[in-house]
Coordinates of C-alpha atoms in Angstrom, one line a residue:
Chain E
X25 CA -32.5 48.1 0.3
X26 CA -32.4 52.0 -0.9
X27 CA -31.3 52.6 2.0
X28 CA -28.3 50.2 2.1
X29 CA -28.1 51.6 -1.5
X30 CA -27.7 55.2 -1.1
X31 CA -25.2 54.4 2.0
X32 CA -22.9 52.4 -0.1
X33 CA -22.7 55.1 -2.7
X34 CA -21.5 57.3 0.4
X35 CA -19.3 55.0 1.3
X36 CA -18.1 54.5 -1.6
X37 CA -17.7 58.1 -2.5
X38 CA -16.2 58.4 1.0
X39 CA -13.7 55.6 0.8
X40 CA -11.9 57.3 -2.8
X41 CA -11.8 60.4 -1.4
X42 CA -10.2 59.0 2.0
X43 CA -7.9 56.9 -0.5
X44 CA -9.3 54.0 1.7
X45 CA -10.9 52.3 -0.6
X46 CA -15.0 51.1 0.2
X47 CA -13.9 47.4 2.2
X48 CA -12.8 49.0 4.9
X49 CA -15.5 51.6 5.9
X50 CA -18.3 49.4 4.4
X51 CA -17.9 46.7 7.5
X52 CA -18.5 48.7 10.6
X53 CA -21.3 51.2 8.6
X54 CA -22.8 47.8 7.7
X55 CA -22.5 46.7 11.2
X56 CA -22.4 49.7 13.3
X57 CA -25.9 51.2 11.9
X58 CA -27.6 48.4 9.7
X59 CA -27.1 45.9 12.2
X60 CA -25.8 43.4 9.3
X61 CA -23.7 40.2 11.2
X62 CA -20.3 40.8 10.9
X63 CA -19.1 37.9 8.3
X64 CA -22.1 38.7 6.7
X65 CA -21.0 42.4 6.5
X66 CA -17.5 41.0 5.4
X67 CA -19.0 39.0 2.5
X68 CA -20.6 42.0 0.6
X69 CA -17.6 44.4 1.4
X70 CA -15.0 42.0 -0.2
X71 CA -17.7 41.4 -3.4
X72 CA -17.2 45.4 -3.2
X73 CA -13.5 45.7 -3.3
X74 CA -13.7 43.2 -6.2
X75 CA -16.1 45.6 -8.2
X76 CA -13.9 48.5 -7.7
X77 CA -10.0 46.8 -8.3
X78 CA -11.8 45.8 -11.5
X79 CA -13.2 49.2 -12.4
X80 CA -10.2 50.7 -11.2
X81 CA -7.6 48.2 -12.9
X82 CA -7.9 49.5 -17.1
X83 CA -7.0 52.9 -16.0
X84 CA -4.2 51.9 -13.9
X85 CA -2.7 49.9 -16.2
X86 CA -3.2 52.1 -19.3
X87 CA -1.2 54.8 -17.0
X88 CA 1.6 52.5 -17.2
X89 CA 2.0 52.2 -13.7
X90 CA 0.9 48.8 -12.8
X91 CA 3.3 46.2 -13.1
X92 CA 1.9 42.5 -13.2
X93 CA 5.0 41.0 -12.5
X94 CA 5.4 42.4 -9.4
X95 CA 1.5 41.7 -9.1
X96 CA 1.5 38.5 -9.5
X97 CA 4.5 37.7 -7.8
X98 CA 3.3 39.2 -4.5
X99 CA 0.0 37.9 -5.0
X100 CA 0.9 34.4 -3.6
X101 CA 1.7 35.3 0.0
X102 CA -1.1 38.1 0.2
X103 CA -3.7 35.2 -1.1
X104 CA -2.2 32.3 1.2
X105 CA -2.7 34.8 4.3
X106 CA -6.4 35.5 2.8
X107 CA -7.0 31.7 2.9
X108 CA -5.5 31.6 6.5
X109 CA -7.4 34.8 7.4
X110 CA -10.9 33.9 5.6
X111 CA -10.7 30.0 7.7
X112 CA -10.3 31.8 11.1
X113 CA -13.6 33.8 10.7
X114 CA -15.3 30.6 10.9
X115 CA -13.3 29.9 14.7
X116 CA -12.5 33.6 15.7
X117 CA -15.8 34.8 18.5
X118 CA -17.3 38.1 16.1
X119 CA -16.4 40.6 19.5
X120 CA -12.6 39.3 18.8
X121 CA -12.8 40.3 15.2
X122 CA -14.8 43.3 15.8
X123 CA -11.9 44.2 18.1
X124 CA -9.3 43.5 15.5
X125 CA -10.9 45.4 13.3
X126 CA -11.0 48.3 15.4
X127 CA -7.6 48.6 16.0
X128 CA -6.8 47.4 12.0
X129 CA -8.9 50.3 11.0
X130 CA -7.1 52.7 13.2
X131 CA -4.1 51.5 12.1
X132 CA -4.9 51.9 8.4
X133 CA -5.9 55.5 8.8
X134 CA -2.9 56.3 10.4
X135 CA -0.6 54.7 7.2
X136 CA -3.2 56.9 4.8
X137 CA -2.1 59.8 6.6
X138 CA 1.8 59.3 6.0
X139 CA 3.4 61.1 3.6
X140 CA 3.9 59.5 0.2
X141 CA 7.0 58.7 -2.0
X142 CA 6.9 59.7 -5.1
X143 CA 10.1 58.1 -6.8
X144 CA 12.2 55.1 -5.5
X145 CA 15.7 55.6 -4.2
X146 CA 18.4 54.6 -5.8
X147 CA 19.1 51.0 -5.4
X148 CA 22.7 50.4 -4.8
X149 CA 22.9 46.7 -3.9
X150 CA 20.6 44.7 -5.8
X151 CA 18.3 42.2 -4.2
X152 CA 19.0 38.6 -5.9
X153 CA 15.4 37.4 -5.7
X154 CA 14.5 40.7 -7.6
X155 CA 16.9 40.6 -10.1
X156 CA 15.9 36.7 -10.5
X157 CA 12.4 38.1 -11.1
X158 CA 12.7 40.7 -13.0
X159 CA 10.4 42.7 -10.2
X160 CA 11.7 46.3 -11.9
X161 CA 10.3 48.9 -14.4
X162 CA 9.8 52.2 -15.2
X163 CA 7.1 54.6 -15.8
X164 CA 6.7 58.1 -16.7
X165 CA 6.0 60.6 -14.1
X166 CA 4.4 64.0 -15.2
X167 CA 4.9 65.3 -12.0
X168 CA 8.5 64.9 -11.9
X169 CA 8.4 65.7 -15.3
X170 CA 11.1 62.6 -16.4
X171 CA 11.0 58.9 -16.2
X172 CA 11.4 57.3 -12.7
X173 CA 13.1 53.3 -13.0
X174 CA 12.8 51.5 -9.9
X175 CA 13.7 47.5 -9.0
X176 CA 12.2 46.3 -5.4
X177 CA 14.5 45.5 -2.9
X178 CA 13.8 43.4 0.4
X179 CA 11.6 40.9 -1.6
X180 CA 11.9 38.6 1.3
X181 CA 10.0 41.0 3.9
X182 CA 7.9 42.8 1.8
X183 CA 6.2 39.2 0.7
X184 CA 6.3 38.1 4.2
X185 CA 4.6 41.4 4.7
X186 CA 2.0 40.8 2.1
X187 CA 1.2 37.3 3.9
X188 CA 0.2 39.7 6.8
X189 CA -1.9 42.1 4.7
X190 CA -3.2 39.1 3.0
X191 CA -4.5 37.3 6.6
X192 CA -6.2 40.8 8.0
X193 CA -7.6 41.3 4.4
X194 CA -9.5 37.6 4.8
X195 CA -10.0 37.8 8.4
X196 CA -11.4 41.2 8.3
X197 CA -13.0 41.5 4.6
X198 CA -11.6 44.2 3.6
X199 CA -9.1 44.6 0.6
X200 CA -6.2 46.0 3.3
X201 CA -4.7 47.7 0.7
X202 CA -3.4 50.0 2.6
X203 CA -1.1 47.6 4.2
X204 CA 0.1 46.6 1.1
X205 CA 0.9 49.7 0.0
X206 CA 2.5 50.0 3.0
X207 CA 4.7 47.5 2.8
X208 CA 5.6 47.9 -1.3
X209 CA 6.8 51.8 0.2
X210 CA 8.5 50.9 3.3
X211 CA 9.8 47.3 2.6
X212 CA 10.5 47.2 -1.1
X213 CA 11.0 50.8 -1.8
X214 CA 8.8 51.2 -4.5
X215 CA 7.2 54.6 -6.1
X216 CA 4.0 54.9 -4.4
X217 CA 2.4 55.9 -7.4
X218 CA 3.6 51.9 -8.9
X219 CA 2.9 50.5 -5.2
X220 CA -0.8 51.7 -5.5
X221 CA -1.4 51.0 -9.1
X222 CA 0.0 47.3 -8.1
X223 CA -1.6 46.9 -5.1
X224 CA -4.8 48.2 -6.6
X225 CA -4.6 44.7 -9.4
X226 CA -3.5 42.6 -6.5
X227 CA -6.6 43.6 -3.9
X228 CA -9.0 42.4 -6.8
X229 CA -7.6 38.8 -6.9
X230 CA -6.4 38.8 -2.8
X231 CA -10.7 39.4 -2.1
X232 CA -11.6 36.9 -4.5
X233 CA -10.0 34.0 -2.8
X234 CA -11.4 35.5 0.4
X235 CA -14.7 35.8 -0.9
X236 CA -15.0 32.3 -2.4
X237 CA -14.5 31.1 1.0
X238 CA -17.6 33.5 2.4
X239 CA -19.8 32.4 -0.5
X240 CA -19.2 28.7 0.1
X241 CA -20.0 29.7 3.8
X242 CA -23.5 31.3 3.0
X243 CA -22.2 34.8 4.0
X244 CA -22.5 36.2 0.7
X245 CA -26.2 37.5 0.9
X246 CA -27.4 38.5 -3.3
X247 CA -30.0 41.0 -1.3
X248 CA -27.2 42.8 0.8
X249 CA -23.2 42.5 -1.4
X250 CA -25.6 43.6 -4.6
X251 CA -26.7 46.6 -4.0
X252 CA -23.5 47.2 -1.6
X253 CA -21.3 46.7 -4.7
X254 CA -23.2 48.7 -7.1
X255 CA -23.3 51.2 -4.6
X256 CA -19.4 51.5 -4.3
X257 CA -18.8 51.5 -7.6
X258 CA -20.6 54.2 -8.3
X259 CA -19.6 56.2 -5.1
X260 CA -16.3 55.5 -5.9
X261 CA -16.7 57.1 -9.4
X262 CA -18.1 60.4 -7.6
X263 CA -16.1 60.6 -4.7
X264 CA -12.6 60.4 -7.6
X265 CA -14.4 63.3 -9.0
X266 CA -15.3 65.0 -6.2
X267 CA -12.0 64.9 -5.0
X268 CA -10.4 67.4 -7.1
X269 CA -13.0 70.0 -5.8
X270 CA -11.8 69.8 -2.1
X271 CA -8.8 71.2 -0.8
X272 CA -6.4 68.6 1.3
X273 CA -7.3 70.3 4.8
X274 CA -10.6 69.5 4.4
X275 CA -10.1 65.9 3.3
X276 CA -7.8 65.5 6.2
X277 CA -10.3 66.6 9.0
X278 CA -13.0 64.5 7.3
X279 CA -10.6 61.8 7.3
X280 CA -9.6 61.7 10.9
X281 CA -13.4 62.2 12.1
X282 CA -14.8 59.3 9.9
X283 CA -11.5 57.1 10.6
X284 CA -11.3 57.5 14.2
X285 CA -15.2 56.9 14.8
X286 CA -15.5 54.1 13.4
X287 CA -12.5 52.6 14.7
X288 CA -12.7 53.5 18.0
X289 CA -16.9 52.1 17.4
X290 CA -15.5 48.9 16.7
X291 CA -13.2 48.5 19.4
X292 CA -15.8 49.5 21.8
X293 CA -18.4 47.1 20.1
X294 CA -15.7 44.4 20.7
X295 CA -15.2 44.9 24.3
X296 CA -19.0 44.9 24.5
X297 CA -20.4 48.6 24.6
X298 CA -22.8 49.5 21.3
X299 CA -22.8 53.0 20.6
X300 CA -25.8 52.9 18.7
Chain P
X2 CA 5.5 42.3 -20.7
X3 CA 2.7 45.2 -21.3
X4 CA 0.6 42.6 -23.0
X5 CA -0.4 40.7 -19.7
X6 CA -1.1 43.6 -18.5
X7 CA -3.5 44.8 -21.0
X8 CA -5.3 41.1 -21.3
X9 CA -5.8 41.2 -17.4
X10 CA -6.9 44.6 -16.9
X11 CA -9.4 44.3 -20.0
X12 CA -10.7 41.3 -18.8
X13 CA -11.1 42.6 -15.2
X14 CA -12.8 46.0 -16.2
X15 CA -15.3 44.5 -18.7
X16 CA -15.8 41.3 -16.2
X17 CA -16.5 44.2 -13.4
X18 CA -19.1 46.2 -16.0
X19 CA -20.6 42.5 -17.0
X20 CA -21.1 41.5 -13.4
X21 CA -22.7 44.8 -11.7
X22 CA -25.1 45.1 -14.9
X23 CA -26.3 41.4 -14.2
X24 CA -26.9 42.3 -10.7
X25 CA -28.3 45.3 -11.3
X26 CA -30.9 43.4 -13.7
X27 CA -31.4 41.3 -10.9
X28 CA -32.4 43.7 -7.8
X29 CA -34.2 45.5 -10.7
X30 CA -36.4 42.1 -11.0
X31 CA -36.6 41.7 -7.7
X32 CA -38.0 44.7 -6.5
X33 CA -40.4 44.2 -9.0
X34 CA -41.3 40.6 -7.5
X35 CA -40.2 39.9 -4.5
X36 CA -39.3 36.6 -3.4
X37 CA -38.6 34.9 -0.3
X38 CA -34.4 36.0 0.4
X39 CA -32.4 32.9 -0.6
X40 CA -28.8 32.4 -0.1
X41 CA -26.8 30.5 -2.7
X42 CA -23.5 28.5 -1.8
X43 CA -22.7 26.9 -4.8
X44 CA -22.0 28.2 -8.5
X45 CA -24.4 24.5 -9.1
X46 CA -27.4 26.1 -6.9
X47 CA -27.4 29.4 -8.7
X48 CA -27.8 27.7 -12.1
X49 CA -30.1 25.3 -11.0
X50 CA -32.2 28.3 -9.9
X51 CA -31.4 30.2 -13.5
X52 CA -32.3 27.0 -15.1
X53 CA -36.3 27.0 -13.8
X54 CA -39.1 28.3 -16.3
X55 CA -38.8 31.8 -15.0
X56 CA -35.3 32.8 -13.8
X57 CA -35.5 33.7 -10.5
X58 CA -34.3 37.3 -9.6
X59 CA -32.4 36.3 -6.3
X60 CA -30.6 34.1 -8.6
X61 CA -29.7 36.2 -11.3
X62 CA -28.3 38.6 -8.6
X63 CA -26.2 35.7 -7.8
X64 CA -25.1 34.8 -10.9
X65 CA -23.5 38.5 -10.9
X66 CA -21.6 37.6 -8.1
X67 CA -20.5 34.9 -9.5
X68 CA -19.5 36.0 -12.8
X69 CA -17.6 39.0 -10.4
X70 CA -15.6 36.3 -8.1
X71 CA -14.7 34.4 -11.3
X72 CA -13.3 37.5 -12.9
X73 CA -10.3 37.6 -11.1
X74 CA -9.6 33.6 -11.5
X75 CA -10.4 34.2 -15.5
X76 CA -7.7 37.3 -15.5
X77 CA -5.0 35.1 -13.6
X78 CA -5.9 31.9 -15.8
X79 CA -4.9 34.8 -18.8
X80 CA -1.9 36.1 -17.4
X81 CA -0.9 32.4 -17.1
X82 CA -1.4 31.8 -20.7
X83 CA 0.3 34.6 -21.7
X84 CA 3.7 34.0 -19.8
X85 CA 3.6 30.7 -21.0
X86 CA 3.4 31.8 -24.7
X87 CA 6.2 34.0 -24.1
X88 CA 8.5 31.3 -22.7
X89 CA 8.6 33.5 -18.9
X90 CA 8.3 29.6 -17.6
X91 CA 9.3 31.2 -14.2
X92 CA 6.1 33.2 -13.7
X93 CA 3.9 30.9 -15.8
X94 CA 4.9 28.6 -12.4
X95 CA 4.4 31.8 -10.4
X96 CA 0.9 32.3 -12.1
X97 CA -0.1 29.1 -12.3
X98 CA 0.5 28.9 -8.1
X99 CA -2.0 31.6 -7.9
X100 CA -4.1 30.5 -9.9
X101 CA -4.2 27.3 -7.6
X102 CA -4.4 29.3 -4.6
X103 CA -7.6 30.7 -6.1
X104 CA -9.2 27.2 -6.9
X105 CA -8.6 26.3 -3.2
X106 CA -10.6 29.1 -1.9
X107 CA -13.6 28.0 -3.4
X108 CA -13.3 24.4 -1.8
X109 CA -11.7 25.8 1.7
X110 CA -15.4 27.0 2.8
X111 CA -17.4 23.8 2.1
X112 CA -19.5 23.0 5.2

């Protein structure tokens, strides 16, 4: 159990300064070198990603850069595709969704690596369902230096998107916030800074519907998401503070090494060769 | 509507501190005395096993969980309340679909 300790303090260390958050590096570590069954692995990572949206969420929010409308509004079709993902565990083979992770991993480290927007573009013509929601705001950015309004556009896509992030996120038991980021920045043209802050409240609520299915299950073991979740937490903590002491090159290189291993573990694992 | 925001981000941080120090007493407990490893699959079975003479560490571990997976639904069933006090009937409905969708999960995984 120290053992699984100390590694989840890595990992979570590791996943705040990859910006990947715990979920996602926590399954194959668990898998790959504790030999933890996968959904079981999946249980205690999503218990994780709760601990740390919830640590995570008072800063956020105090920052301004959260907004609950938009949080709570694209929180229904992320948590209806965590229900839908979470339910196909229980039918999907484990080599299927080891293999799905794989490539979901590799996919997520490649999104981390784009290059982030830092204030929305102008919005000429106004999405109705936005405007009918209110899903706008403004915040104050210090490294622009002035206030930056935004108002989402494409509502329509970027919810179906979040249906997407929401099924990989309960399929895979991770908080896939990456992919809803992604599709805040891409879809709804939001300032990343707001996207992450917002995703960040949503990935909270999004594993919590996952994870009541995996507790119902009996995949949520006390003796393995306990110490996993402590762990993250307070990796997380010293990986955001150990982050301002690395340069970006360095981050990067770790980043691709640690990414790219485990994804390409996972795949392999899938198609049936252990590397360890 | 900042104050939402403030009501679910308090409750989620100081659910998040609550929850990993009531784990943390329970691994703590358990290394001390070891039990045989249960898993719990009910909110029921984990406070029928708090309930004994002498809590049972496993379970107190799993009452941490608990009390973290119901942190989220406790912040929604907020947010809910507040909209609804500020006459935003539109995402009072949008919150209170969530909030649904949340209560769903935790039947969804029955055997």
């Amino acid at each position: 159990m120290l053992s699984l300790f100390a590694t989840s303090i890595m990992t979570g260390a590791l996943g705040a300064i990859l910006g990947l958050g715990g979920g996602t590096l926590l399954v194959p570590i668990l898998t790959i070198f504790f030999g933890v069954k996968l959904n079981v692995a999946m249980g205690a990572s999503l218990i994780s990603v709760i601990a740390t949206s919830s640590g995570a969420a008072a800063s956020l929010v105090w920052a301004g850069l959260s907004n609950i409308r938009i949080g709570v509004f694209l929180a229904v079709p992320t948590i209806v595709g965590a229900l839908v993902g979470a339910t196909l565990v229980g039918v999907v083979p484990p080599r299927v969704l080891e293999l799905v992770f794989g490539v979901a991993i590799g996919c997520a480290g490649l999104v981390t690596l784009r290059r982030p927007r830092l204030a929305s573009t102008p919005t000429p013509e106004a999405d109705p369902l936005a405007v009918s929601f209110a899903l706008d705001g403004a915040y104050y950015d210090h490294a622009l230096g002035h206030e930056v309004a935004y108002r989402a556009r494409a509502v329509t896509s970027g919810a179906g998107a979040m249906f997407g992030a929401g099924v990989l996120s309960g399929l895979l038991g991770i908080g896939a916030g990456a992919f809803t980021v992604l599709a805040m920045d891409s879809f709804m043209k939001l300032p990343m800074k707001v996207a992450t802050a917002t995703s960040n409240f949503m990935i909270g609520i999004t594993a919590a519907a996952g994870a009541g299915i995996f507790f119902a299950r009996g995949d949520v073991h006390p003796l393995i998401a306990a110490p996993v979740a402590v762990g993250v937490i307070i990796g997380a903590y010293l990986g955001a503070r150990l982050l301002t002491r690395l340069g970006n090159t360095t981050v990067r290189r770790l980043f691709l090494v640690v990414v790219f291993y485990l994804s390409l573990s996972m795949i392999l694992r899938g198609m049936g060769v252990h590397l360890r | 509507m900042r104050t939402a925001e403030v009501v679910a981000s308090r409750i989620l941080f100081w659910g998040g501190v609550l929850s990993m120090l009531v784990m943390t007493v329970g691994v703590a407990r358990y290394v001390q005395a070891p039990t045989a490893p249960v898993v719990f699959t009910s909110v029921a079975q984990v406070v029928h096993a708090l309930a004994r003479w002498r809590m049972e560490p496993l379970a107190i571990v799993a009452s941490g969980i608990v009390l973290l997976l119901l942190t989220p639904f406790v912040a929604v069933m907020a947010v809910f309340g507040v909209f609804l006090a500020a006459g935003e009937r539109r995402y009072a409905v949008v919150a209170g679909l969530l909030l649904g969708a949340l209560l769903i999960s935790l039947t969804i995984g029955r055997p």
